[in-house]
XYZ file of C-alpha atoms in Angstrom:
707
model
C -26.902 -21.272 -36.049
C -24.304 -18.359 -34.623
C -21.968 -17.249 -37.471
C -18.503 -16.938 -36.740
C -17.819 -13.612 -38.385
C -19.744 -11.644 -41.163
C -18.614 -10.169 -43.984
C -19.682 -6.727 -43.224
C -18.175 -7.105 -40.025
C -14.592 -8.212 -41.658
C -15.233 -5.462 -44.139
C -15.487 -2.606 -41.000
C -12.348 -4.368 -39.309
C -10.260 -4.642 -42.967
C -10.820 -0.656 -43.030
C -10.178 -0.241 -39.533
C -6.591 -1.580 -40.375
C -6.147 -0.022 -43.506
C -6.180 3.420 -41.424
C -4.018 2.001 -38.351
C -1.568 0.859 -41.256
C -1.334 3.553 -43.800
C -0.068 6.219 -41.492
C 2.593 3.942 -40.431
C 3.851 2.938 -43.877
C 3.952 6.585 -45.615
C 5.773 7.501 -42.535
C 8.436 4.611 -43.270
C 11.566 6.545 -44.863
C 13.908 3.431 -44.913
C 14.507 1.190 -48.316
C 11.628 -0.812 -49.558
C 12.348 -4.581 -49.029
C 12.903 -6.208 -52.331
C 10.260 -7.219 -55.225
C 8.748 -10.393 -55.235
C 8.470 -10.930 -59.066
C 5.594 -13.663 -59.906
C 4.011 -14.569 -63.306
C 1.577 -16.505 -61.852
C -1.740 -14.084 -62.006
C -0.425 -12.188 -65.388
C 1.285 -14.726 -67.432
C 4.286 -12.307 -67.343
C 6.746 -10.766 -65.061
C 5.041 -8.685 -62.960
C 5.794 -7.265 -58.834
C 3.627 -9.401 -56.601
C 2.995 -6.069 -54.557
C 1.109 -4.482 -57.526
C -0.905 -7.267 -58.261
C -4.525 -6.991 -57.312
C -4.637 -10.960 -56.115
C -3.558 -13.147 -53.463
C -0.153 -14.618 -54.145
C 2.233 -16.131 -52.289
C 5.772 -17.390 -53.284
C 7.694 -20.305 -51.627
C 11.353 -19.288 -52.523
C 14.197 -22.104 -52.534
C 15.409 -21.950 -49.731
C 12.183 -23.075 -47.931
C 11.534 -25.980 -49.930
C 15.422 -26.932 -50.032
C 16.858 -26.394 -46.006
C 15.736 -28.683 -43.606
C 13.456 -30.785 -45.662
C 13.423 -34.218 -47.962
C 12.075 -32.840 -50.402
C 9.408 -35.580 -50.691
C 6.494 -34.049 -50.355
C 4.895 -30.680 -51.296
C 2.937 -30.110 -48.475
C 6.769 -29.477 -46.433
C 6.854 -26.157 -48.263
C 2.912 -25.187 -48.495
C 2.425 -25.490 -44.690
C 3.531 -21.506 -44.882
C 0.756 -19.973 -47.135
C -2.609 -18.947 -45.106
C -5.567 -20.066 -47.217
C -4.065 -23.374 -48.163
C -4.331 -26.640 -46.469
C -1.536 -28.999 -47.513
C -1.970 -32.412 -45.839
C 0.293 -35.446 -45.983
C -1.802 -38.400 -45.794
C 0.559 -41.063 -44.894
C -0.722 -42.607 -47.519
C 1.768 -42.403 -51.014
C -1.054 -44.710 -52.495
C -3.669 -41.431 -52.291
C -1.179 -38.640 -52.721
C -1.132 -35.369 -50.941
C -4.461 -33.546 -50.036
C -4.747 -29.577 -50.863
C -7.298 -27.611 -50.810
C -7.205 -23.943 -51.372
C -10.126 -21.758 -49.236
C -12.152 -24.982 -49.164
C -11.662 -26.095 -52.648
C -10.526 -29.280 -53.271
C -10.969 -30.523 -49.748
C -13.504 -33.966 -50.675
C -10.662 -34.967 -53.122
C -10.065 -38.724 -52.294
C -7.226 -39.031 -53.772
C -4.402 -36.804 -55.613
C -5.808 -32.797 -55.719
C -9.288 -31.407 -57.518
C -10.237 -28.235 -57.717
C -6.701 -26.336 -57.504
C -4.488 -26.217 -60.369
C -0.976 -27.606 -60.742
C 1.566 -26.096 -63.024
C 5.182 -27.257 -63.481
C 7.491 -25.271 -65.571
C 4.387 -23.831 -67.316
C 3.120 -27.155 -68.218
C 0.034 -28.394 -66.780
C 0.909 -30.731 -63.700
C -3.329 -31.142 -63.817
C -4.756 -33.497 -66.575
C -7.118 -32.012 -68.860
C -10.213 -32.958 -66.722
C -8.603 -31.057 -63.906
C -7.125 -34.084 -61.471
C -3.465 -33.413 -60.832
C -0.924 -35.270 -58.839
C 1.450 -33.381 -56.657
C 3.468 -36.269 -56.732
C 5.155 -35.257 -60.272
C 6.468 -32.245 -58.820
C 10.782 -32.302 -58.941
C 11.201 -30.405 -55.742
C 14.979 -31.391 -55.458
C 15.408 -29.153 -58.614
C 12.682 -26.374 -57.165
C 13.554 -22.882 -57.500
C 10.363 -21.710 -56.234
C 6.705 -22.162 -55.936
C 4.143 -19.405 -56.703
C 0.386 -19.848 -55.103
C -2.396 -18.344 -56.678
C -5.637 -17.782 -54.760
C -8.978 -16.270 -55.133
C -10.978 -14.246 -58.010
C -7.865 -14.662 -60.426
C -7.459 -18.126 -59.988
C -10.220 -17.973 -62.337
C -7.986 -17.096 -65.074
C -6.788 -20.798 -65.930
C -10.291 -21.762 -65.969
C -12.044 -24.893 -64.950
C -10.414 -26.536 -61.373
C -8.990 -23.772 -60.528
C -10.020 -22.922 -56.986
C -6.468 -22.180 -56.759
C -3.279 -22.243 -58.753
C -0.100 -23.676 -57.775
C 2.977 -23.531 -60.213
C 6.357 -24.580 -59.656
C 9.395 -23.248 -60.957
C 12.550 -25.627 -61.446
C 16.003 -23.724 -61.798
C 17.612 -23.261 -65.490
C 20.736 -24.742 -65.792
C 24.032 -22.072 -65.553
C 27.558 -21.563 -65.087
C 30.259 -24.250 -64.845
C 29.259 -27.703 -64.223
C 28.061 -29.424 -61.039
C 27.593 -32.527 -59.537
C 25.286 -33.234 -56.687
C 24.733 -36.018 -54.011
C 21.929 -35.817 -51.356
C 21.277 -38.517 -48.999
C 19.027 -38.606 -46.152
C 17.157 -40.869 -43.712
C 14.831 -41.097 -40.611
C 12.168 -42.463 -39.270
C 9.958 -45.220 -40.617
C 12.634 -46.921 -42.397
C 12.522 -43.547 -44.504
C 15.510 -42.883 -46.743
C 16.412 -40.884 -50.243
C 19.168 -40.863 -52.801
C 19.117 -37.685 -55.255
C 22.070 -37.349 -57.687
C 21.831 -34.245 -59.689
C 24.243 -32.676 -62.270
C 23.839 -29.004 -63.160
C 25.550 -26.479 -65.346
C 25.739 -24.822 -69.211
C 27.840 -25.615 -72.236
C 27.739 -22.596 -74.722
C 24.289 -21.726 -75.053
C 22.708 -24.708 -73.534
C 21.952 -24.982 -69.977
C 21.008 -28.622 -68.791
C 19.290 -29.965 -65.232
C 19.586 -33.484 -64.672
C 18.162 -34.958 -61.585
C 17.188 -38.538 -60.474
C 16.027 -39.595 -57.183
C 14.872 -42.920 -55.145
C 12.553 -42.432 -51.858
C 11.825 -45.554 -49.646
C 9.536 -46.001 -46.716
C 8.156 -48.717 -44.752
C 5.377 -46.272 -43.662
C 3.677 -45.047 -40.438
C 0.835 -46.709 -40.615
C 0.383 -50.435 -41.307
C 0.169 -51.549 -44.610
C 1.924 -48.330 -45.857
C 5.256 -48.937 -47.457
C 6.229 -47.194 -50.653
C 9.039 -46.556 -52.952
C 8.801 -43.723 -55.464
C 11.617 -43.229 -58.419
C 11.687 -39.960 -59.956
C 13.750 -38.615 -63.056
C 13.953 -34.827 -64.290
C 15.456 -33.649 -67.143
C 15.633 -29.456 -68.109
C 16.858 -28.314 -71.366
C 17.595 -24.506 -71.608
C 18.688 -22.471 -75.011
C 18.651 -19.270 -76.806
C 17.987 -20.219 -80.207
C 18.425 -16.191 -81.500
C 18.307 -12.741 -79.701
C 15.076 -12.610 -77.311
C 14.433 -16.180 -77.869
C 14.308 -19.025 -75.336
C 13.660 -22.360 -76.201
C 12.755 -25.208 -72.632
C 12.487 -28.428 -72.642
C 11.193 -30.690 -69.657
C 10.571 -33.830 -69.251
C 9.931 -35.814 -65.934
C 8.867 -39.581 -65.216
C 7.494 -40.931 -61.648
C 7.161 -44.529 -60.869
C 5.797 -46.485 -57.924
C 5.045 -49.959 -58.001
C 3.160 -51.497 -55.039
C 2.578 -48.685 -53.350
C 0.807 -49.634 -50.267
C -2.965 -48.069 -49.371
C -3.318 -48.438 -45.754
C -6.914 -47.379 -45.844
C -9.133 -45.094 -43.496
C -10.054 -46.465 -39.993
C -12.871 -45.820 -37.715
C -12.727 -43.636 -34.957
C -12.532 -46.765 -32.279
C -9.632 -48.178 -34.251
C -7.965 -44.752 -34.007
C -8.278 -44.048 -30.054
C -6.882 -48.010 -29.843
C -3.842 -47.659 -31.803
C -3.203 -44.436 -34.800
C -0.962 -46.926 -36.254
C -3.117 -49.880 -36.704
C -4.822 -50.436 -39.757
C -9.065 -51.638 -39.829
C -9.750 -55.352 -38.312
C -12.053 -57.077 -41.388
C -14.552 -58.763 -39.247
C -15.317 -60.975 -41.779
C -11.908 -62.631 -42.251
C -11.777 -66.279 -41.448
C -8.242 -66.157 -40.666
C -6.852 -66.604 -37.183
C -6.046 -64.013 -36.004
C -8.151 -61.793 -38.233
C -6.415 -59.734 -40.621
C -7.128 -55.964 -41.399
C -8.627 -54.839 -44.520
C -5.829 -53.709 -46.130
C -3.713 -57.089 -45.484
C -6.472 -59.121 -46.453
C -6.778 -57.569 -49.778
C -3.338 -56.539 -50.020
C -4.664 -53.004 -51.119
C -2.028 -50.871 -53.482
C -1.564 -49.112 -56.406
C 0.807 -48.843 -59.026
C 1.797 -46.082 -60.509
C 4.097 -45.020 -63.937
C 3.676 -41.334 -65.110
C 5.688 -40.099 -67.954
C 5.414 -36.377 -68.941
C 7.109 -33.953 -71.242
C 6.803 -30.339 -72.426
C 8.307 -27.913 -75.031
C 8.031 -23.930 -74.536
C 9.336 -21.583 -77.109
C 9.258 -17.892 -75.923
C 10.306 -14.794 -78.382
C 11.016 -11.230 -77.517
C 10.004 -8.755 -79.751
C 11.082 -5.376 -78.058
C 7.525 -5.353 -75.398
C 5.894 -7.626 -76.911
C 6.216 -11.669 -76.904
C 5.076 -14.726 -78.139
C 4.575 -18.194 -75.977
C 3.768 -21.167 -77.441
C 3.945 -24.286 -75.464
C 3.589 -28.078 -76.461
C 3.172 -30.868 -74.094
C 2.640 -34.974 -73.927
C 2.401 -37.652 -71.446
C 1.219 -41.378 -70.478
C 0.275 -42.273 -67.014
C -0.580 -45.763 -66.179
C -2.311 -46.881 -63.100
C -3.637 -50.185 -61.317
C -5.383 -49.945 -57.950
C -6.246 -52.603 -56.262
C -9.432 -52.129 -53.443
C -11.081 -53.514 -50.537
C -14.138 -54.733 -52.233
C -15.542 -58.008 -50.770
C -17.358 -61.052 -53.133
C -20.608 -60.109 -52.415
C -20.064 -56.095 -52.842
C -19.265 -56.762 -56.454
C -22.587 -59.356 -57.111
C -24.255 -56.525 -59.042
C -23.751 -56.657 -62.848
C -23.162 -52.823 -62.879
C -20.409 -53.341 -60.299
C -17.322 -52.870 -62.180
C -15.111 -54.889 -59.917
C -12.064 -53.934 -57.000
C -9.456 -53.871 -59.521
C -8.616 -50.412 -61.493
C -6.890 -50.277 -64.382
C -6.304 -47.446 -66.812
C -3.826 -46.089 -69.590
C -4.000 -42.394 -70.361
C -2.428 -40.458 -72.886
C -2.864 -36.869 -72.867
C -1.638 -34.222 -74.338
C -1.917 -30.182 -74.916
C -0.995 -26.820 -76.019
C -1.018 -23.334 -74.950
C -0.336 -20.194 -77.238
C -0.440 -16.744 -76.227
C 0.465 -13.398 -77.093
C 1.342 -10.294 -75.192
C 1.125 -6.644 -76.479
C 2.514 -3.703 -74.377
C 0.736 -0.034 -75.532
C 0.907 3.128 -74.151
C -2.778 4.129 -73.899
C -3.669 8.007 -72.490
C -1.460 8.489 -69.757
C -0.959 4.700 -68.748
C 0.455 1.500 -70.095
C -1.636 -1.427 -71.562
C -0.669 -4.942 -71.752
C -2.804 -7.269 -73.527
C -2.463 -10.934 -73.690
C -4.621 -13.295 -75.697
C -4.325 -17.191 -76.476
C -5.865 -20.618 -76.259
C -5.327 -23.573 -73.830
C -6.156 -26.962 -75.305
C -6.091 -30.125 -73.924
C -6.746 -34.234 -74.319
C -6.780 -37.606 -72.570
C -7.563 -40.651 -74.304
C -8.114 -43.686 -71.357
C -8.194 -47.459 -71.856
C -9.860 -47.947 -68.292
C -10.615 -51.516 -67.621
C -11.802 -52.978 -64.254
C -11.376 -56.541 -62.929
C -12.850 -58.694 -59.966
C -10.129 -58.793 -56.655
C -10.349 -62.033 -56.032
C -10.004 -65.621 -57.614
C -11.722 -68.215 -55.742
C -10.783 -67.283 -51.905
C -7.598 -65.668 -53.037
C -8.029 -61.519 -52.327
C -5.919 -58.999 -53.869
C -5.483 -60.664 -57.489
C -6.666 -60.093 -61.052
C -9.994 -62.102 -61.512
C -12.577 -61.799 -64.178
C -13.193 -58.759 -66.041
C -16.073 -56.544 -65.115
C -15.381 -52.691 -67.456
C -13.846 -52.119 -70.240
C -14.420 -48.646 -72.053
C -12.644 -46.243 -73.879
C -12.739 -42.326 -72.475
C -12.459 -39.419 -74.648
C -11.854 -35.726 -73.080
C -11.147 -32.640 -75.086
C -11.207 -28.860 -73.726
C -11.002 -25.812 -75.617
C -10.167 -22.802 -73.623
C -9.684 -19.063 -75.892
C -8.796 -16.598 -73.490
C -8.062 -12.960 -73.381
C -6.256 -10.612 -70.352
C -6.267 -6.776 -69.858
C -4.135 -4.927 -67.408
C -4.137 -0.983 -67.685
C -1.533 0.931 -65.458
C -2.003 4.696 -65.208
C -0.734 6.854 -61.969
C -1.707 5.084 -58.733
C -4.137 2.884 -60.355
C -3.799 -0.920 -62.129
C -7.220 -2.012 -63.701
C -7.553 -5.716 -64.869
C -9.886 -7.552 -66.942
C -9.966 -11.068 -68.145
C -12.510 -13.625 -69.642
C -11.907 -16.723 -70.461
C -14.122 -20.039 -72.262
C -14.206 -23.177 -71.628
C -15.800 -26.133 -73.493
C -15.046 -29.949 -72.276
C -16.515 -32.943 -74.141
C -16.959 -35.915 -72.545
C -17.134 -39.430 -74.521
C -17.382 -42.689 -73.450
C -17.028 -46.227 -75.476
C -18.455 -48.825 -73.972
C -17.070 -52.452 -74.881
C -18.276 -54.338 -71.725
C -21.636 -54.441 -72.535
C -22.666 -57.440 -70.936
C -24.158 -55.745 -68.049
C -25.589 -52.825 -70.174
C -24.284 -50.613 -72.684
C -22.439 -47.272 -70.968
C -21.571 -45.856 -73.743
C -22.582 -41.445 -73.940
C -21.278 -38.291 -74.134
C -21.673 -34.985 -71.922
C -20.385 -31.303 -72.756
C -19.292 -28.665 -70.319
C -19.414 -25.096 -71.215
C -19.047 -21.696 -69.317
C -17.376 -18.232 -69.405
C -15.164 -17.230 -66.466
C -14.863 -13.364 -66.287
C -12.482 -11.618 -64.037
C -12.011 -7.873 -62.723
C -9.714 -6.495 -60.394
C -8.487 -3.135 -59.354
C -5.417 -1.790 -57.389
C -4.838 1.597 -56.015
C -1.743 2.531 -54.548
C -1.832 4.682 -51.432
C 1.864 5.108 -51.346
C 5.114 3.343 -52.663
C 4.928 1.020 -49.487
C 0.802 0.706 -49.176
C -1.697 -0.762 -51.984
C -5.390 -2.149 -51.520
C -7.220 -4.147 -53.673
C -10.971 -5.630 -54.914
C -11.475 -8.166 -57.357
C -14.227 -10.234 -58.747
C -14.609 -13.398 -60.707
C -17.265 -16.323 -61.775
C -15.528 -19.812 -61.637
C -16.749 -23.120 -62.635
C -15.825 -27.071 -61.537
C -16.724 -29.433 -63.874
C -16.439 -33.223 -61.886
C -13.390 -34.672 -63.089
C -13.380 -38.128 -65.092
C -13.081 -40.266 -61.832
C -15.663 -38.314 -60.015
C -17.755 -39.613 -63.284
C -16.454 -42.891 -63.437
C -18.817 -43.964 -60.785
C -22.480 -43.761 -59.829
C -24.328 -44.824 -56.541
C -24.439 -48.356 -55.828
C -21.405 -48.594 -58.004
C -23.261 -48.790 -61.005
C -21.540 -46.872 -63.891
C -20.891 -43.887 -65.419
C -22.320 -40.660 -64.084
C -23.455 -38.841 -67.093
C -26.007 -36.831 -64.654
C -23.272 -34.614 -62.954
C -23.473 -31.164 -63.039
C -20.427 -28.577 -63.045
C -20.490 -26.446 -59.743
C -20.550 -22.512 -60.423
C -19.204 -20.297 -57.725
C -19.011 -15.971 -57.752
C -15.927 -14.956 -55.992
C -15.136 -11.574 -54.204
C -12.355 -10.621 -52.519
C -10.786 -7.190 -51.053
C -7.134 -7.021 -49.759
C -4.414 -5.027 -48.793
C -0.426 -5.185 -49.404
C 1.676 -2.819 -46.990
C 5.197 -2.729 -45.996
C 6.317 -1.641 -42.547
C 9.445 0.200 -42.438
C 12.398 -1.831 -44.464
C 11.826 -5.227 -42.897
C 8.425 -6.368 -42.810
C 5.835 -7.322 -45.492
C 2.027 -7.623 -44.631
C -0.709 -9.502 -46.944
C -4.182 -9.193 -45.991
C -7.380 -10.437 -47.799
C -10.886 -10.257 -47.174
C -12.943 -13.317 -49.531
C -16.445 -14.577 -50.145
C -17.404 -17.476 -52.756
C -21.299 -18.034 -53.297
C -21.451 -21.995 -54.927
C -24.211 -23.732 -56.519
C -24.610 -27.029 -57.133
C -21.625 -28.025 -55.140
C -20.229 -31.264 -56.240
C -20.602 -33.959 -52.525
C -19.870 -37.392 -51.983
C -22.171 -39.521 -52.749
C -20.826 -42.694 -51.337
C -17.257 -43.808 -50.440
C -16.110 -47.033 -49.847
C -13.029 -49.792 -50.383
C -11.106 -46.622 -51.804
C -13.793 -45.939 -54.481
C -15.914 -42.519 -54.018
C -19.052 -41.323 -56.216
C -20.212 -38.105 -56.057
C -23.471 -35.973 -56.824
C -24.733 -32.159 -56.894
C -25.881 -30.478 -53.902
C -27.255 -27.305 -52.838
C -25.829 -23.919 -52.614
C -22.331 -23.256 -50.461
C -20.910 -20.373 -49.099
C -17.388 -19.966 -47.935
C -16.263 -16.257 -46.024
C -12.883 -15.800 -44.647
C -9.761 -13.798 -44.000
C -6.163 -14.431 -44.796
C -2.985 -12.773 -42.919
C 0.933 -13.409 -44.157
C 3.505 -11.437 -42.396
C 7.047 -11.669 -43.036
C 9.451 -9.780 -40.815
C 13.288 -9.369 -40.194
C 14.024 -8.620 -36.651
C 17.894 -8.472 -36.973
C 20.983 -10.587 -35.744
C 20.117 -13.398 -38.338
C 16.358 -13.445 -36.981
C 13.299 -13.509 -39.144
C 9.799 -15.047 -38.567
C 6.775 -15.777 -40.829
C 3.508 -15.795 -40.113
C 0.171 -17.126 -42.069
C -3.405 -17.413 -40.558
C -6.655 -18.030 -41.993
C -10.155 -17.942 -41.122
C -12.573 -19.576 -42.983
C -16.257 -20.333 -42.588
C -17.417 -22.619 -45.197
C -20.957 -23.909 -44.898
C -23.938 -25.437 -46.875
C -26.551 -22.123 -47.534
C -28.674 -24.550 -48.450
C -29.878 -27.953 -46.851
C -29.961 -31.419 -48.722
C -31.324 -34.707 -47.401
C -30.465 -34.601 -43.969
C -27.519 -31.585 -43.971
C -29.039 -29.020 -42.667
C -28.266 -25.282 -43.773
C -25.676 -23.923 -41.969
C -23.636 -27.599 -41.349
C -19.826 -27.135 -42.167
C -18.546 -28.591 -45.547
C -16.363 -31.725 -44.238
C -12.821 -31.368 -44.677
C -12.325 -27.818 -44.087
C -11.011 -26.524 -40.792
C -12.618 -23.160 -39.569
C -9.018 -21.671 -38.685
C -5.539 -22.533 -39.536
C -2.060 -21.119 -37.938
C 1.608 -21.735 -39.402
C 3.913 -19.797 -36.894
C 8.003 -19.825 -37.891
C 11.161 -18.196 -35.902
C 14.382 -18.759 -37.755
C 18.073 -17.566 -37.751
C 20.731 -17.737 -39.710
C 24.654 -16.535 -39.183
C 25.937 -13.481 -40.945
C 28.093 -15.908 -43.386
C 25.082 -18.246 -43.959
C 26.997 -21.008 -42.817
C 24.238 -22.079 -39.961
C 20.708 -22.249 -39.553
C 18.000 -23.000 -37.480
C 14.254 -22.720 -36.688
C 11.039 -23.488 -34.818
C 8.008 -23.600 -36.288
C 4.099 -24.249 -35.488
C 1.252 -25.603 -37.299
C -1.984 -25.607 -35.760
C -6.056 -26.124 -36.947
C -9.323 -26.059 -35.625
C -11.495 -29.295 -35.510
C -12.533 -30.396 -38.846
C -15.883 -32.681 -40.254
C -15.726 -35.757 -42.136
C -19.039 -36.112 -43.152
C -21.855 -33.384 -44.867
C -24.014 -33.851 -41.820
C -21.342 -33.026 -39.028
C -23.015 -35.611 -37.070
C -19.877 -38.031 -36.593
C -16.894 -37.018 -34.310
C -14.892 -34.564 -36.175
C -10.869 -34.802 -36.237
C -10.254 -32.762 -33.268
C -7.787 -29.677 -33.802
C -3.966 -29.795 -32.909
C -0.927 -27.442 -32.880
C 2.387 -29.437 -33.364
C 5.981 -27.755 -32.872
C 8.768 -28.753 -35.869
C 12.323 -28.013 -35.395
C 15.009 -27.993 -37.891
C 19.243 -27.136 -38.264
C 21.063 -27.044 -40.741
C 25.086 -26.191 -42.010
C 26.988 -25.590 -44.772
C 30.845 -25.456 -45.659
C 33.061 -24.721 -48.534
C 36.054 -26.260 -49.121
C 37.665 -25.450 -52.486
C 35.539 -27.375 -55.465
C 33.332 -28.694 -52.830
C 30.422 -27.578 -50.927
C 28.994 -30.060 -48.203
C 25.547 -29.514 -46.558
C 23.497 -31.536 -43.568
C 20.130 -30.499 -41.763
C 18.465 -32.382 -39.105
C 15.059 -32.642 -38.369
C 12.272 -33.284 -36.019
C 8.972 -33.061 -36.438
C 5.745 -32.947 -33.582
C 8.300 -32.100 -31.035
C 5.457 -32.923 -28.513
C 4.479 -35.725 -29.726
C 1.433 -34.405 -30.309
C -1.439 -37.646 -31.249
C -3.893 -36.133 -33.803
C -5.454 -37.305 -37.017
C -3.561 -35.830 -39.933
C -6.165 -36.152 -42.806
C -9.633 -37.317 -43.494
C -11.573 -39.660 -46.204
C -14.641 -37.665 -46.431
C -17.852 -39.463 -46.550
C -16.668 -43.071 -46.264
C -20.113 -45.048 -46.254
C -17.993 -47.454 -43.260
C -17.169 -44.124 -41.233
C -13.786 -45.286 -41.943
C -12.688 -41.282 -41.818
C -9.887 -41.206 -40.130
C -5.600 -41.261 -41.427
C -3.744 -40.879 -38.203
C -0.513 -38.530 -38.454
C 2.822 -39.546 -37.165
C 3.951 -38.835 -33.603
C 7.468 -37.216 -32.949
C 9.469 -38.301 -36.192
C 13.074 -36.869 -37.166
C 14.941 -37.090 -40.344
C 18.663 -36.256 -40.987
C 20.219 -35.849 -44.377
C 23.866 -35.056 -45.968
C 24.963 -33.383 -49.269
C 28.084 -33.244 -51.197
C 28.727 -30.638 -54.339
C 31.391 -30.667 -56.665
C 31.951 -28.010 -59.115
C 34.084 -28.825 -62.098
């Protein structure tokens, strides 16, 4: 099978690009663009230009302006290497993958670490829910990709960190209202300010939608509180609490290619239904999910000159009840755990680290050492989804067990900067224990335990060719243990899958960061990832997915991001990704060279934006494009075709005394393109496809009063 590109060819292209760019940026005598300060790759404030890592920052304006702030995919579309898709299914949350990691997730996010205000938004097993992010109060999002993600340990094919604003200044109260296509509407009320040494941010919102697809209505209630204070000189105490509640969130399920072609909004008809007319699977089984999630974290930071102590503890509870579309016949085997999933999870953890800054030789050595701990306890039950001939109800019990997971990760990270060189090394050791206590033994005892251990080293070096051109290289070993949801089911509906092994990977990357003139910033990266024991879908049906280990995989790719200002208020953003992600070793009916499902080999984001000098009006056009994507390992089924869509937005601001007003209008998919927005990987019934909306709109207004 011919390869789109080889790593050595990419390296030659990268070197040639460096030769071309270097004279241009070295000759630039205009002021350098403002530094972008991030913390994700080093755990302390650091200029991203001087980090040997691929990291992008999405600022508050991109998150807020012309957006409803419901889905993180609205803002993350502008990041290269990242695929963030709104599935139009609030029961299963967004699909997010980083350089192909996490693309197979049946729901939520796995393979990518989620963090909010320093508190994990991923569970201790690696499964995360981006719906827990509070975008209304977001100040910025940092996206870390490549080898340096491994400093966060297990399930860190990428890292997405959300940072919310601190309460400052005079008290303000703000009301945001928005509405649009498919009965979508949102109301958000917030207050922020400071009183003496105490800063506060309080936010509450409700989002409702009738849904684009049949049987996809949802209601989401979110609450958020953030308190900050300085208990002493050099100290900061931060309390963050958030809640998410979704009752009766409908799951439209996937559809076959024929159904998608006939009507993208329609659900799949249940051929076994005796009603006239026949109902869809989603309607007959009333597939839905109830979610209730609360979480709180407390962090204390104390500076001692250049040194710093960081202590963070967190805890929470997550309750989920999911009704799936399994028939009676499918639930006959005694090992099957039924068509209703019900679990109650308590989780908690801590992160403690010390950062020391010392002179060493002709440079500065910054060392961080600490320990990360997490634990979760699940009371997990399963029930039949029928009583007699009535479906979509809680029936007889089929599963009752206690699942306990704990993880302890000591880590060490050091950076030595001297002259034009920045050298970084890190090592992290993860030990994860999972224990199952089965209380429903009439179908056999499913009790047992499994341990996973792995050490992830990271190395990076950056060379400052000039004040406006840096080149770097980095490498790391990474690993992904199965999440609890990947372990819960074996093939054919059997119980806990103790035989799954973690996937292990080797990452290498080379990159260039340049500032051209005073108004353009360019980041490029070439990367390669080799993985063994890749976790792949074994079976997927009715909303339930089981997994197995496959052979080796290979990911080779290139990323480019460019930000520029054209003058007269115009600016541009370009993010381009090329990624060859294939099975390097065949297994079963899957041939070597087959593409990894869920991973496009190219995607693009381009935006042209404008705002007036007084920042009263703004407008933008953006384009998102993706190549075709396969839905299963053998690449034998019809892939989701490639697409390109154009979106537009307009926003305005006014101030009248102590009042500030904002308005926006946004139109997505201007050309009304028909395309598949996301896929259900490996569905046994070939119901892979989840349609994206045609042309749709959203408009909003806000009013803020400063006391």
